[in-house]
Short mmCIF file of C-alpha atoms and ligand atoms in Angstrom, two decimals:
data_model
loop_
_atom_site.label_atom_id
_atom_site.label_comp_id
_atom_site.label_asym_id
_atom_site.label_seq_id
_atom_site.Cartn_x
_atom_site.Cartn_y
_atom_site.Cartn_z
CA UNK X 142 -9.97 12.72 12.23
CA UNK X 143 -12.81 10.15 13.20
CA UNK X 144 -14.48 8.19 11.06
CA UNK X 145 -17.84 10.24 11.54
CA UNK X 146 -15.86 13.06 10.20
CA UNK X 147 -16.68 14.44 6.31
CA UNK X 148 -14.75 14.10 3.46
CA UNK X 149 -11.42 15.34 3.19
CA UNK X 150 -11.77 18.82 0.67
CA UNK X 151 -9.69 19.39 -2.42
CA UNK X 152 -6.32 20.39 -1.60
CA UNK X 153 -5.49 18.02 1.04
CA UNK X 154 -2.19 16.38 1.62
CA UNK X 155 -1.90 12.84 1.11
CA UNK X 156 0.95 11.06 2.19
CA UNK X 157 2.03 7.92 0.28
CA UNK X 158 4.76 5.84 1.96
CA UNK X 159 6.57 4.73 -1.24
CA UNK X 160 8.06 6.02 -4.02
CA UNK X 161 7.49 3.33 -6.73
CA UNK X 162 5.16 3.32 -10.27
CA UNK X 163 1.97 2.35 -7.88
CA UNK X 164 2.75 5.33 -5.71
CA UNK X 165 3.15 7.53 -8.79
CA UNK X 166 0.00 6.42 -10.39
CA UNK X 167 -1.75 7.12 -6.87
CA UNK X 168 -0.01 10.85 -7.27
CA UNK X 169 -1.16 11.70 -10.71
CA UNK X 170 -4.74 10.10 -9.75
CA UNK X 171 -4.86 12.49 -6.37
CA UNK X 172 -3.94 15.00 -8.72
CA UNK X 173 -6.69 14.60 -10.86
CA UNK X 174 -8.76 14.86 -7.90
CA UNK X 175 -7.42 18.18 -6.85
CA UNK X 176 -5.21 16.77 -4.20
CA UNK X 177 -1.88 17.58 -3.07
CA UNK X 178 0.83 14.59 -2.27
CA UNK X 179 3.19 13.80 -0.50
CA UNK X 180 5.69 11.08 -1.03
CA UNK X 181 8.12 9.19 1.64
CA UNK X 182 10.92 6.85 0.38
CA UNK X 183 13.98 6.28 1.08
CA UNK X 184 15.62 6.51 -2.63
CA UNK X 185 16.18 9.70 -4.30
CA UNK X 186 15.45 8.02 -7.79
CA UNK X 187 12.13 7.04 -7.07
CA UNK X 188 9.81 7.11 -10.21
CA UNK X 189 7.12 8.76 -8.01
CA UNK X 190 8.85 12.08 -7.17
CA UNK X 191 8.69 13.02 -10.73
CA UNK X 192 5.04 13.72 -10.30
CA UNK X 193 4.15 14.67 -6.35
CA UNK X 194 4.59 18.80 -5.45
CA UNK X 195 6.10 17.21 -2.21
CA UNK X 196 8.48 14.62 -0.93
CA UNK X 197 10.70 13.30 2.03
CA UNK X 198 13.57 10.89 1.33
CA UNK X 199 14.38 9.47 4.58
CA UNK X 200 14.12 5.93 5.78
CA UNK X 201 11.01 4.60 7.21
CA UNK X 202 13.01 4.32 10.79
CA UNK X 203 13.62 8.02 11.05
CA UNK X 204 11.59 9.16 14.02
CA UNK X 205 11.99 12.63 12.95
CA UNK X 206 11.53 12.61 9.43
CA UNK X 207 7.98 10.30 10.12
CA UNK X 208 7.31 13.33 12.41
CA UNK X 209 7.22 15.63 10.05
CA UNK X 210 5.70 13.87 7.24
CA UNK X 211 2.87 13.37 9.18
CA UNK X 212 2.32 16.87 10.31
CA UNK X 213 2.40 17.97 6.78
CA UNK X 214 -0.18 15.42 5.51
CA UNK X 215 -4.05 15.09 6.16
CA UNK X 216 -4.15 11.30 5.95
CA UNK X 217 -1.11 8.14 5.03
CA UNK X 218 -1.51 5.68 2.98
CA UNK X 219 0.90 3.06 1.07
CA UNK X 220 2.02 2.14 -1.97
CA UNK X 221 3.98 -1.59 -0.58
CA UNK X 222 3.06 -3.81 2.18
CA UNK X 223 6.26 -4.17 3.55
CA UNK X 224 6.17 -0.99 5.32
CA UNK X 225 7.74 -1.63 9.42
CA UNK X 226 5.11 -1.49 11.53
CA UNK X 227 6.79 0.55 13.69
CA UNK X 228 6.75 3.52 11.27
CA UNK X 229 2.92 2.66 10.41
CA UNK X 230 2.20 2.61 14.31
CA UNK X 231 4.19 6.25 14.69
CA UNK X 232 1.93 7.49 11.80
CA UNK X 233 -1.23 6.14 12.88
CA UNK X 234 -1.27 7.58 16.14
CA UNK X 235 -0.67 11.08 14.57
CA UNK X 236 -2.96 10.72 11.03
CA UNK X 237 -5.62 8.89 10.07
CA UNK X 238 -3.74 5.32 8.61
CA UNK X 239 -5.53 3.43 5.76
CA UNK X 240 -5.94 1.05 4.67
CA UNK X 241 -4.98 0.41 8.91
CA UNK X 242 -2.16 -0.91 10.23
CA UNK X 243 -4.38 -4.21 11.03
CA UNK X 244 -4.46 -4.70 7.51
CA UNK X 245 -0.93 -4.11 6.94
CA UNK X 246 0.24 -6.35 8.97
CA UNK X 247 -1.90 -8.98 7.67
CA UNK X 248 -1.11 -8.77 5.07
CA UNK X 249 2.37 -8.33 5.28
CA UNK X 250 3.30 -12.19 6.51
CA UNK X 251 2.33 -14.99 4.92
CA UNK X 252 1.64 -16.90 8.00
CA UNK X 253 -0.75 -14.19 9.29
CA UNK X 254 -2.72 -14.05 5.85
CA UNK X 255 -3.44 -17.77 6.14
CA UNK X 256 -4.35 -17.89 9.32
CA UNK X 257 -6.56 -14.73 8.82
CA UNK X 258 -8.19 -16.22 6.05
CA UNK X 259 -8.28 -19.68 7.53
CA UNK X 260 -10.56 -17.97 11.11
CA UNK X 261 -12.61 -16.20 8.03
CA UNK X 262 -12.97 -19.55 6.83
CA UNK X 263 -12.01 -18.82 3.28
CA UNK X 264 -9.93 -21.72 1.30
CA UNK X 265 -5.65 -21.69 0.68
CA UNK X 266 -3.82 -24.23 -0.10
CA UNK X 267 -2.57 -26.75 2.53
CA UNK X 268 0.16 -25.00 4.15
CA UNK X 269 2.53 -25.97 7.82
CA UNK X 270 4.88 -23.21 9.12
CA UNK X 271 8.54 -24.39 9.22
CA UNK X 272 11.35 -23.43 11.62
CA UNK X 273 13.93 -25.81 10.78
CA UNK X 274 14.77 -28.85 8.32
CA UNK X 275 13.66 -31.47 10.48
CA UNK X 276 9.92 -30.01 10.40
CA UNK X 277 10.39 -29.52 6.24
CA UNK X 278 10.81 -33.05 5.97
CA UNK X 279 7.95 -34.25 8.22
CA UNK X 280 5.89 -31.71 6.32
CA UNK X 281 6.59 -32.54 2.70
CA UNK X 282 4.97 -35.86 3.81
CA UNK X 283 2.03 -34.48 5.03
CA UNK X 284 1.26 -31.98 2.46
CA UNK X 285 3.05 -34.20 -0.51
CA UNK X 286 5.17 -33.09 -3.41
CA UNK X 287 5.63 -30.12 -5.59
CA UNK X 288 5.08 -28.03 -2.78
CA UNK X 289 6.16 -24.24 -2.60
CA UNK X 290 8.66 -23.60 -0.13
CA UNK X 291 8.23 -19.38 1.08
CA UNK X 292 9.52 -16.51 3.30
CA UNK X 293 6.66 -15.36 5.54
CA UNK X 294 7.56 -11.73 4.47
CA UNK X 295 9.14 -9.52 2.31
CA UNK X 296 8.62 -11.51 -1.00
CA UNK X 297 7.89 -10.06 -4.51
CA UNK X 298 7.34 -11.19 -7.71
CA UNK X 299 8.51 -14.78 -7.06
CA UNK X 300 11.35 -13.64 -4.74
CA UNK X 301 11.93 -15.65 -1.87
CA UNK X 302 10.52 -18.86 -2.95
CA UNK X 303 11.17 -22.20 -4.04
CA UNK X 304 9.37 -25.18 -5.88
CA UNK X 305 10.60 -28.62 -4.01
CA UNK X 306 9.62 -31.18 -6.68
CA UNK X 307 11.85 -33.73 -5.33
CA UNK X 308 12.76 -34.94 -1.50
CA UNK X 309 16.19 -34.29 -2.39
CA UNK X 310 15.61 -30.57 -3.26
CA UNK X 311 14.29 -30.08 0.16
CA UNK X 312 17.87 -29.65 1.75
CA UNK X 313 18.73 -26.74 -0.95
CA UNK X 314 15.55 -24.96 -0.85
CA UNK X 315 15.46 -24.72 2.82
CA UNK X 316 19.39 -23.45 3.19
CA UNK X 317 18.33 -20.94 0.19
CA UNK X 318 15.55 -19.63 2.49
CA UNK X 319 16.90 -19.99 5.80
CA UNK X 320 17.06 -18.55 8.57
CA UNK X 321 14.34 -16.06 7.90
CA UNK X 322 10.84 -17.15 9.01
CA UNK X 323 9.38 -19.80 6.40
CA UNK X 324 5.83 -21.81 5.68
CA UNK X 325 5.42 -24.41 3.12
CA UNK X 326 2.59 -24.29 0.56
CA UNK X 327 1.00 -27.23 -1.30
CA UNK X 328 1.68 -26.84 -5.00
CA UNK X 329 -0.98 -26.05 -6.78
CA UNK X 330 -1.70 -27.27 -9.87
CA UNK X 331 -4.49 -24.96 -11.04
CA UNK X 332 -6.20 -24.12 -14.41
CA UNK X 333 -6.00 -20.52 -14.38
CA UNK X 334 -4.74 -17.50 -11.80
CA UNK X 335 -7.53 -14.49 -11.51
CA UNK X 336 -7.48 -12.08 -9.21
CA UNK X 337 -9.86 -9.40 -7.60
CA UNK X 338 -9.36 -5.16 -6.98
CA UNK X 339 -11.83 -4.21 -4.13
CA UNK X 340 -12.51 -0.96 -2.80
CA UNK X 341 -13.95 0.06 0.47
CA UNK X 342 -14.95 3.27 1.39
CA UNK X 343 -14.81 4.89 5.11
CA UNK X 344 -18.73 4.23 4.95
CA UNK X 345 -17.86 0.77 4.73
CA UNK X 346 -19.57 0.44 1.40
CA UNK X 347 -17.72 -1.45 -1.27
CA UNK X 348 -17.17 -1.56 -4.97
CA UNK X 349 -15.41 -4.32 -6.85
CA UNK X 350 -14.02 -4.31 -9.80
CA UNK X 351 -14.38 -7.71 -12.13
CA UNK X 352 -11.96 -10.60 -12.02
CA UNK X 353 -8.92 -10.56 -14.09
CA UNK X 354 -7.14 -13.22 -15.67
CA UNK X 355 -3.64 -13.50 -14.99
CA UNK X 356 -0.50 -15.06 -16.73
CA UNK X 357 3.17 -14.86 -14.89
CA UNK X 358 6.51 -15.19 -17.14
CA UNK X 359 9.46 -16.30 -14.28
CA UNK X 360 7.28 -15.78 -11.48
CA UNK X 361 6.10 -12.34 -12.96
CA UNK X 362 2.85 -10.60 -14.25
CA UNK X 363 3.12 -9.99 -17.69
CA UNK X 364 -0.67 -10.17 -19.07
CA UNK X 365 -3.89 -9.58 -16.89
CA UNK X 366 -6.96 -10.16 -19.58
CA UNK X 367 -10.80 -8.73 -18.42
CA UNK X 368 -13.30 -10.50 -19.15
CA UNK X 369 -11.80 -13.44 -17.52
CA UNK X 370 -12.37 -16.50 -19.16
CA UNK X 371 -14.44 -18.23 -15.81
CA UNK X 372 -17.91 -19.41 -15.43
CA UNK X 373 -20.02 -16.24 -14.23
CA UNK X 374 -20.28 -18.88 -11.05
CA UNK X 375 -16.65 -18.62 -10.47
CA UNK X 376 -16.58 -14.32 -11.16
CA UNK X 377 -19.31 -13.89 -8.79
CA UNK X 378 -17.33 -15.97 -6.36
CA UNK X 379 -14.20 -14.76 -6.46
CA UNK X 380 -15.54 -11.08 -6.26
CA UNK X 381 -18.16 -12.44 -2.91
CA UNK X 382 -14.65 -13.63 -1.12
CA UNK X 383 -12.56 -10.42 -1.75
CA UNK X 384 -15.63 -8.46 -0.97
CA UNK X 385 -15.60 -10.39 2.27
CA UNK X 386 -11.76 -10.33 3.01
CA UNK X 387 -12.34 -6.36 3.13
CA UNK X 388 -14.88 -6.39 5.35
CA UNK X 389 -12.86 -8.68 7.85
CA UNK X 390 -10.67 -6.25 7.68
CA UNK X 391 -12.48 -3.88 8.18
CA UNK X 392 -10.76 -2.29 4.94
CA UNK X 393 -10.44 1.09 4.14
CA UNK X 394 -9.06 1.64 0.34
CA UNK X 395 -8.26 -0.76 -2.45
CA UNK X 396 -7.45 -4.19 -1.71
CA UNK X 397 -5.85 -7.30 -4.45
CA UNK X 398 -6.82 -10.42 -3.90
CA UNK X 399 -4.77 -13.25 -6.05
CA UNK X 400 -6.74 -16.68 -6.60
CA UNK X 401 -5.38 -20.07 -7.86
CA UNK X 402 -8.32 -21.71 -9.81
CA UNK X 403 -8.41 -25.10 -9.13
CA UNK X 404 -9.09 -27.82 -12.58
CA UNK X 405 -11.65 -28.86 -10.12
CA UNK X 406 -13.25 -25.19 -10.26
CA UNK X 407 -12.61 -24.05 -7.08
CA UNK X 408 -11.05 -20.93 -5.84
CA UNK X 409 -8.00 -20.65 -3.16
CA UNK X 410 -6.78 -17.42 -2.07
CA UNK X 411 -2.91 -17.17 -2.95
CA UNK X 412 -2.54 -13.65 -1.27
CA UNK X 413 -3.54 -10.44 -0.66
CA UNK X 414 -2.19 -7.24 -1.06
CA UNK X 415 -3.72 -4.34 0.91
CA UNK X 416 -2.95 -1.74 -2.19
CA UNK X 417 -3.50 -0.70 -5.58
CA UNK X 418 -2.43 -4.18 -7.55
CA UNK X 419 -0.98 -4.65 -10.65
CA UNK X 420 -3.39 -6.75 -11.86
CA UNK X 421 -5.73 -3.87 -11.70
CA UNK X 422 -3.83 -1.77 -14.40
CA UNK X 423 -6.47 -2.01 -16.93
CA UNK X 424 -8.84 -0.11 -14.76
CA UNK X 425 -7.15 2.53 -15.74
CA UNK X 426 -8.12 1.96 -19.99
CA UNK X 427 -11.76 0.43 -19.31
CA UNK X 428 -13.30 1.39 -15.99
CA UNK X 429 -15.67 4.25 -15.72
CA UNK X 430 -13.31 4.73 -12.15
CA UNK X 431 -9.95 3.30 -11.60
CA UNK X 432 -8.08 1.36 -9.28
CA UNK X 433 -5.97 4.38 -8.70
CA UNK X 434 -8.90 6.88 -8.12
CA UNK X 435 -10.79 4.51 -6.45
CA UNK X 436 -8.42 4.17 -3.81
CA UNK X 437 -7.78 7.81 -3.21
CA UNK X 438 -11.44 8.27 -2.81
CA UNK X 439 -11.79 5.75 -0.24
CA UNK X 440 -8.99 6.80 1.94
CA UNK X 441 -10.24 10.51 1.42
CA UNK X 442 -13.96 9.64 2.75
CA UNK X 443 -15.55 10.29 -0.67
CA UNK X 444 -18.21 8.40 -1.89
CA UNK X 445 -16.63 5.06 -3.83
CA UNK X 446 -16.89 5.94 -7.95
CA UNK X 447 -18.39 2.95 -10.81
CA UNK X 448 -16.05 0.33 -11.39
CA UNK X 449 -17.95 -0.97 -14.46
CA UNK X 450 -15.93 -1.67 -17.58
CA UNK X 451 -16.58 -0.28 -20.83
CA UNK X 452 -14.43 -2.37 -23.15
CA UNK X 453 -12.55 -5.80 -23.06
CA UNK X 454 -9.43 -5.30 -22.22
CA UNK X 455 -5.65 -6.54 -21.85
CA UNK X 456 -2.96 -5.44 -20.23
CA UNK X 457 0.90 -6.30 -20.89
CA UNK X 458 3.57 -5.29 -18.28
CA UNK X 459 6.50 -3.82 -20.18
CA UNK X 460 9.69 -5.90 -18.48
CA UNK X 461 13.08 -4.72 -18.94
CA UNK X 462 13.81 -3.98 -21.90
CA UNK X 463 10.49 -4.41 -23.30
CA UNK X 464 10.07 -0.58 -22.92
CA UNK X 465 12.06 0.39 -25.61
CA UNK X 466 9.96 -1.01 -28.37
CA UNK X 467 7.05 1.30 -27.37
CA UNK X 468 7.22 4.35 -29.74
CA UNK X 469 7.00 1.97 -32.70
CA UNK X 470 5.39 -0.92 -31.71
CA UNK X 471 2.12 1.40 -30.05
CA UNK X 472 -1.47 0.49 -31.67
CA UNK X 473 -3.92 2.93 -32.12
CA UNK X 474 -6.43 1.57 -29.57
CA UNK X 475 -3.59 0.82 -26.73
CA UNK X 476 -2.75 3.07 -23.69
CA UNK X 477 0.69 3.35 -22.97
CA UNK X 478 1.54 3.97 -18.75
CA UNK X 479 5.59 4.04 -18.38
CA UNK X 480 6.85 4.79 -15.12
CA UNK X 481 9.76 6.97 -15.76
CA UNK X 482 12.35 4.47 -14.44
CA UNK X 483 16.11 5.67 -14.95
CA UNK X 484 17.01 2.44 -15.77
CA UNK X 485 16.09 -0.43 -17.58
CA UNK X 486 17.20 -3.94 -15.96
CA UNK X 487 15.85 -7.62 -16.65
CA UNK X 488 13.16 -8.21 -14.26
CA UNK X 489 11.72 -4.42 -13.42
CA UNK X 490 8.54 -3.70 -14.40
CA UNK X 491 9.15 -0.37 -16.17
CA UNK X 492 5.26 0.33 -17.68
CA UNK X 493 2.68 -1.51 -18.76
CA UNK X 494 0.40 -1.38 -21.96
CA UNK X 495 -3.41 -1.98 -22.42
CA UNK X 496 -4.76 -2.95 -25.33
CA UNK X 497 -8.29 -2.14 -25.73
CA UNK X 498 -11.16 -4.48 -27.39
CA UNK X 499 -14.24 -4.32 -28.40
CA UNK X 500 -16.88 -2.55 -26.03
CA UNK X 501 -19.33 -4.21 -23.78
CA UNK X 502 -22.13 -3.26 -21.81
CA UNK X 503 -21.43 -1.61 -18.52
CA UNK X 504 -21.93 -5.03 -15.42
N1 ADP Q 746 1.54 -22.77 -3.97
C1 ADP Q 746 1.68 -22.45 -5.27
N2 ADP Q 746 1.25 -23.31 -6.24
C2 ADP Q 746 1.39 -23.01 -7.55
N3 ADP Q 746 1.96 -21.86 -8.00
C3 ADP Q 746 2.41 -20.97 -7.09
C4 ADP Q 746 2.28 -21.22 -5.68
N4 ADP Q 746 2.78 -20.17 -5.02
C5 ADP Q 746 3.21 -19.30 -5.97
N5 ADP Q 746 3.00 -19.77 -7.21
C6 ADP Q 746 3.28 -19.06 -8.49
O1 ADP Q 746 4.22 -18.01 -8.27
C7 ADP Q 746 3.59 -16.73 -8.44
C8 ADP Q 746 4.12 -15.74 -7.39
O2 ADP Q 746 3.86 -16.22 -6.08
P1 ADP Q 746 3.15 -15.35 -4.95
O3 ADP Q 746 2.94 -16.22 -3.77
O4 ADP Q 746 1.96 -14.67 -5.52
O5 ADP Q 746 4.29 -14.33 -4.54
P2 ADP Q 746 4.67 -12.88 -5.03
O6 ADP Q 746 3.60 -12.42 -5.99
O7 ADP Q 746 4.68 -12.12 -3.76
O8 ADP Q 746 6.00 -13.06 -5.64
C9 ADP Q 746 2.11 -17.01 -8.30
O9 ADP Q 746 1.32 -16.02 -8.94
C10 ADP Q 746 2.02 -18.37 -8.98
O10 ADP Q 746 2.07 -18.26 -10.39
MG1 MG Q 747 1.57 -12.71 -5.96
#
């Protein structure tokens, strides 16, 4: 299928390459929509399967089982950016791919986001690629101390990093890390993380929701809070420069863009995520459309829905064992989302609660 091609109808297949709670809130959204999916992962216990009609559990390496997924689906799409881009570049040439694989591997390495965003001309932190110890140390000088010490791939919720506060860290931090591909980031000290859910349609029209602001526990989301507490100056800003990271891009779906605040007020670009994004959870609670349906009706061709909000919001990621309290501990005016995970274990993100506020105008 082209892009000058329609709108895929109700009771398409969409194939979702992952298996985890983002991929099963992109299922029950495509249901909602009168969709069919179909979901590719390589573990049998992933929380997704509990709500797609259809599923493949193979690894993303097996020619034949890619094959077949894709001749059972109408278009692929992802719930993780660390799928190989092997098995996107198998799919792509059989289905229509989006967000494309472009995007996906942009996103995928650190290195390549930087310098991506760095040719767009949009700010990061100081950062210096680093293939061995020697170039660590003449780094550190260059871009000074704390600095953030990171794989170029395959990192999650604070996995695969490491603050250097000290010269004398350096040596640890590096033989933590090594040998997989590395860059160095300047610590930044900022006032506040917010973030940014864009969508872009096949049209190449756009819709984004409003900044969120974002607190980690241990290198982990726990609370994303809408409105943000920025200048409108700083919003307006932070939604221009996602808006403009999907149209480099060339984007098609929903896109997360993370932002450090600086205490001087400005904005850096942390990462991107070319997905549905946790921080966009209380879409779901607030928004006239959300995250989740918003990206299934970009990658389907339909027209993009309203992302204004309708109430202030705040959303809580349920961590561990956190989960257990719901029953009791549930308010009247908050929306549960758990994510059916067998098990509980210190870390996993096993649901997440918003709380709704008081209503505001539609913006
Ligand atoms: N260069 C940095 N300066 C200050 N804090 C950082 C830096 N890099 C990461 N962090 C903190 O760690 C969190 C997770 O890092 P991030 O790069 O977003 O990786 P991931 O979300 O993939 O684990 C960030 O949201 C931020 O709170
Ligand atoms: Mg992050």
């Amino acid at each position: 299928m082209s892009r000058s091609d329609g709108p895929l109808p109700p009771g398409s297949v969409i194939g979702i390459l992952g298996g985890g709670q983002l991929g099963r809130m992109l299922a029950l959204a495509a249901a909602r929509l009168g969709m069919k999916t179909h979901i590719y992962c390589p573990d049998p216990q992933s929380p997704a399967f509990d709500v797609t009609p259809r599923k493949t559990v193979a690894d993303y390496d097996d020619e034949p089982s890619l094959a077949a997924f894709a001749a059972a689906v109408d278009v692929v799409t992802y719930e993780f950016e660390n799928v190989p881009a092997a098995a996107a570049a198998f799919l792509a040439k059989r289905k229509p791919l989006r967000p494309g694989a472009n995007a996906l591997a942009v996103a995928q390495d650190r290195l390549a986001e930087k310098a991506f965003l760095t040719i767009n001309r949009i700010p990061v932190a100081p950062f210096a690629a680093i293939p061995d110890a020697g170039v660590l140390a003449s780094e550190l000088r260059e871009i000074g101390l704390p600095a953030v010490l990171k794989t170029t791939r395959l990192g999650y919720d604070g996995k695969g990093q490491r603050t250097i506060r000290k010269r004398s860290d350096a040596a640890a931090a590096f033989a933590a890390l090594a040998p997989k591909p590395l860059v160095l980031e300047a610590f930044v000290a900022f006032e506040k993380e917010i973030s940014v859910v864009v969508a872009r349609g096949l049209d190449g029209k756009t819709a984004a929701f409003e900044p969120a602001e974002n607190t980690h526990r241990d290198h982990i989301l726990k609370e994303s809070r809408v409105p943000a507490r920025v200048s409108s100056k700083t919003a307006s800003k932070a939604v221009e420069t996602a808006t403009a990271i999907a149209k480099a891009l060339d984007y098609v779906g929903v896109l997360g863009v993370e932002f450090f605040l600086s205490k001087r007020g400005k904005l850096l670009v942390n990462e991107i995520a070319p997905r549905v994004h946790n921080s966009g959870h209380w879409t779901e609670a607030v928004s006239i459309t959300d995250q989740f349906e918003q990206h299934i009706r970009a990658i389907c061709g339909w027209p993009l829905g309203d992302p204004s909000r309708l109430a202030d919001v705040v959303m809580e990621n349920l961590i561990g064992d956190e989960v257990l309290a719901v029953p009791q501990a549930l308010k009247r005016r908050s929306r549960p989302q758990l994510y059916g995970k067998a098990e509980s274990r210190p870390g996993r993100k096993m649901g997440h609660v918003n709380r709704i506020g008081a209503k505001t105008g539609p913006k």
